């Protein structure tokens, strides 16, 4: 795992491309009609997927910015958190206004936010453990 994270942090452009692609795919899936995609059917499954998706979003952008090393840790974490949370809220509003098959859901936005918050300690750990090794 250590080698994988070190390798990822060494590929700055790849991390930014991955973060941009992930964001675009997340936006597409959030605004598209995904009713025909099979998903687990347990209570709160949708909220779990939202949490995982936004955990991934914050984590990828965090790794991309850590690789650059131009930003302070605090500034990076705060910027990523605010941007990911605002992105999630905007997407929820867009679902309610641009689509007829999706609606705004406050609890989806809350699950998105939880995913971002869960990513913070992991990003802090990665920054602390691997920052000096790249």
GROMACS .gro file of C-alpha atoms in nm:
model
  134
    1UNK     CA    1   0.000   0.000   0.000
    2UNK     CA    2   0.284   0.236   0.087
    3UNK     CA    3   0.442   0.187  -0.257
    4UNK     CA    4   0.107   0.247  -0.430
    5UNK     CA    5   0.046   0.577  -0.249
    6UNK     CA    6   0.405   0.689  -0.308
    7UNK     CA    7   0.372   0.600  -0.676
    8UNK     CA    8   0.043   0.788  -0.704
    9UNK     CA    9   0.186   1.100  -0.543
   10UNK     CA   10   0.476   1.096  -0.790
   11UNK     CA   11   0.240   1.114  -1.090
   12UNK     CA   12   0.102   1.465  -1.053
   13UNK     CA   13  -0.062   1.497  -1.394
   14UNK     CA   14  -0.220   1.154  -1.369
   15UNK     CA   15  -0.374   1.242  -1.032
   16UNK     CA   16  -0.526   1.563  -1.168
   17UNK     CA   17  -0.659   1.384  -1.476
   18UNK     CA   18  -0.806   1.110  -1.255
   19UNK     CA   19  -0.968   1.370  -1.026
   20UNK     CA   20  -1.118   1.559  -1.321
   21UNK     CA   21  -1.247   1.238  -1.482
   22UNK     CA   22  -1.390   1.116  -1.151
   23UNK     CA   23  -1.568   1.449  -1.102
   24UNK     CA   24  -1.711   1.438  -1.457
   25UNK     CA   25  -1.832   1.079  -1.414
   26UNK     CA   26  -1.985   1.164  -1.077
   27UNK     CA   27  -2.167   1.460  -1.233
   28UNK     CA   28  -2.288   1.244  -1.523
   29UNK     CA   29  -2.415   0.971  -1.291
   30UNK     CA   30  -2.576   1.228  -1.062
   31UNK     CA   31  -2.772   1.395  -1.342
   32UNK     CA   32  -2.834   1.094  -1.563
   33UNK     CA   33  -3.117   0.845  -1.546
   34UNK     CA   34  -2.957   0.551  -1.367
   35UNK     CA   35  -3.280   0.372  -1.280
   36UNK     CA   36  -3.187   0.074  -1.501
   37UNK     CA   37  -2.847   0.021  -1.331
   38UNK     CA   38  -2.868  -0.264  -1.078
   39UNK     CA   39  -2.791  -0.159  -0.723
   40UNK     CA   40  -2.811  -0.323  -0.382
   41UNK     CA   41  -3.154  -0.285  -0.228
   42UNK     CA   42  -3.104  -0.233   0.143
   43UNK     CA   43  -3.224   0.050   0.360
   44UNK     CA   44  -3.006   0.359   0.313
   45UNK     CA   45  -2.812   0.203   0.023
   46UNK     CA   46  -2.846   0.527  -0.171
   47UNK     CA   47  -2.695   0.727   0.116
   48UNK     CA   48  -2.405   0.482   0.148
   49UNK     CA   49  -2.328   0.522  -0.224
   50UNK     CA   50  -2.340   0.902  -0.189
   51UNK     CA   51  -2.100   0.886   0.105
   52UNK     CA   52  -1.859   0.657  -0.081
   53UNK     CA   53  -1.874   0.868  -0.398
   54UNK     CA   54  -1.789   1.193  -0.220
   55UNK     CA   55  -1.524   1.022  -0.008
   56UNK     CA   56  -1.362   0.926  -0.338
   57UNK     CA   57  -1.403   1.277  -0.476
   58UNK     CA   58  -1.237   1.444  -0.177
   59UNK     CA   59  -0.964   1.178  -0.159
   60UNK     CA   60  -0.865   1.205  -0.524
   61UNK     CA   61  -0.854   1.584  -0.519
   62UNK     CA   62  -0.660   1.571  -0.191
   63UNK     CA   63  -0.398   1.340  -0.340
   64UNK     CA   64  -0.376   1.558  -0.650
   65UNK     CA   65  -0.311   1.872  -0.446
   66UNK     CA   66  -0.070   1.695  -0.208
   67UNK     CA   67   0.137   1.587  -0.508
   68UNK     CA   68   0.183   1.950  -0.614
   69UNK     CA   69   0.326   2.053  -0.273
   70UNK     CA   70   0.261   2.422  -0.337
   71UNK     CA   71  -0.022   2.453  -0.088
   72UNK     CA   72  -0.029   2.434   0.288
   73UNK     CA   73  -0.202   2.136   0.443
   74UNK     CA   74  -0.472   2.342   0.609
   75UNK     CA   75  -0.547   2.542   0.295
   76UNK     CA   76  -0.560   2.226   0.085
   77UNK     CA   77  -0.794   2.037   0.317
   78UNK     CA   78  -1.028   2.332   0.369
   79UNK     CA   79  -1.041   2.413  -0.002
   80UNK     CA   80  -1.111   2.054  -0.102
   81UNK     CA   81  -1.378   2.012   0.165
   82UNK     CA   82  -1.559   2.332   0.077
   83UNK     CA   83  -1.539   2.266  -0.298
   84UNK     CA   84  -1.661   1.905  -0.267
   85UNK     CA   85  -1.948   1.996  -0.033
   86UNK     CA   86  -2.057   2.289  -0.251
   87UNK     CA   87  -2.031   2.067  -0.560
   88UNK     CA   88  -2.257   1.810  -0.391
   89UNK     CA   89  -2.515   2.072  -0.297
   90UNK     CA   90  -2.515   2.224  -0.646
   91UNK     CA   91  -2.560   1.879  -0.801
   92UNK     CA   92  -2.857   1.815  -0.572
   93UNK     CA   93  -3.017   2.142  -0.680
   94UNK     CA   94  -2.947   2.059  -1.045
   95UNK     CA   95  -3.115   1.722  -1.002
   96UNK     CA   96  -3.429   1.899  -0.885
   97UNK     CA   97  -3.426   2.165  -1.154
   98UNK     CA   98  -3.276   2.004  -1.467
   99UNK     CA   99  -3.420   1.654  -1.454
  100UNK     CA  100  -3.770   1.511  -1.436
  101UNK     CA  101  -3.651   1.176  -1.297
  102UNK     CA  102  -3.436   1.302  -1.006
  103UNK     CA  103  -3.520   1.531  -0.715
  104UNK     CA  104  -3.333   1.740  -0.461
  105UNK     CA  105  -3.272   1.539  -0.144
  106UNK     CA  106  -3.132   1.709   0.163
  107UNK     CA  107  -3.020   1.374   0.303
  108UNK     CA  108  -2.823   1.300  -0.014
  109UNK     CA  109  -2.639   1.630   0.036
  110UNK     CA  110  -2.581   1.532   0.398
  111UNK     CA  111  -2.442   1.190   0.292
  112UNK     CA  112  -2.215   1.367   0.041
  113UNK     CA  113  -2.087   1.593   0.317
  114UNK     CA  114  -2.028   1.297   0.548
  115UNK     CA  115  -1.819   1.129   0.277
  116UNK     CA  116  -1.604   1.440   0.246
  117UNK     CA  117  -1.562   1.464   0.623
  118UNK     CA  118  -1.461   1.097   0.648
  119UNK     CA  119  -1.190   1.160   0.387
  120UNK     CA  120  -1.023   1.432   0.598
  121UNK     CA  121  -0.850   1.213   0.860
  122UNK     CA  122  -0.735   0.975   0.589
  123UNK     CA  123  -0.591   1.263   0.387
  124UNK     CA  124  -0.420   1.394   0.701
  125UNK     CA  125  -0.270   1.049   0.763
  126UNK     CA  126  -0.149   1.016   0.403
  127UNK     CA  127   0.001   1.365   0.413
  128UNK     CA  128   0.178   1.294   0.742
  129UNK     CA  129   0.309   0.951   0.643
  130UNK     CA  130   0.407   1.002   0.277
  131UNK     CA  131   0.477   1.373   0.232
  132UNK     CA  132   0.852   1.340   0.289
  133UNK     CA  133   0.891   1.030   0.073
  134UNK     CA  134   0.816   1.185  -0.266
   0.00000   0.00000   0.00000
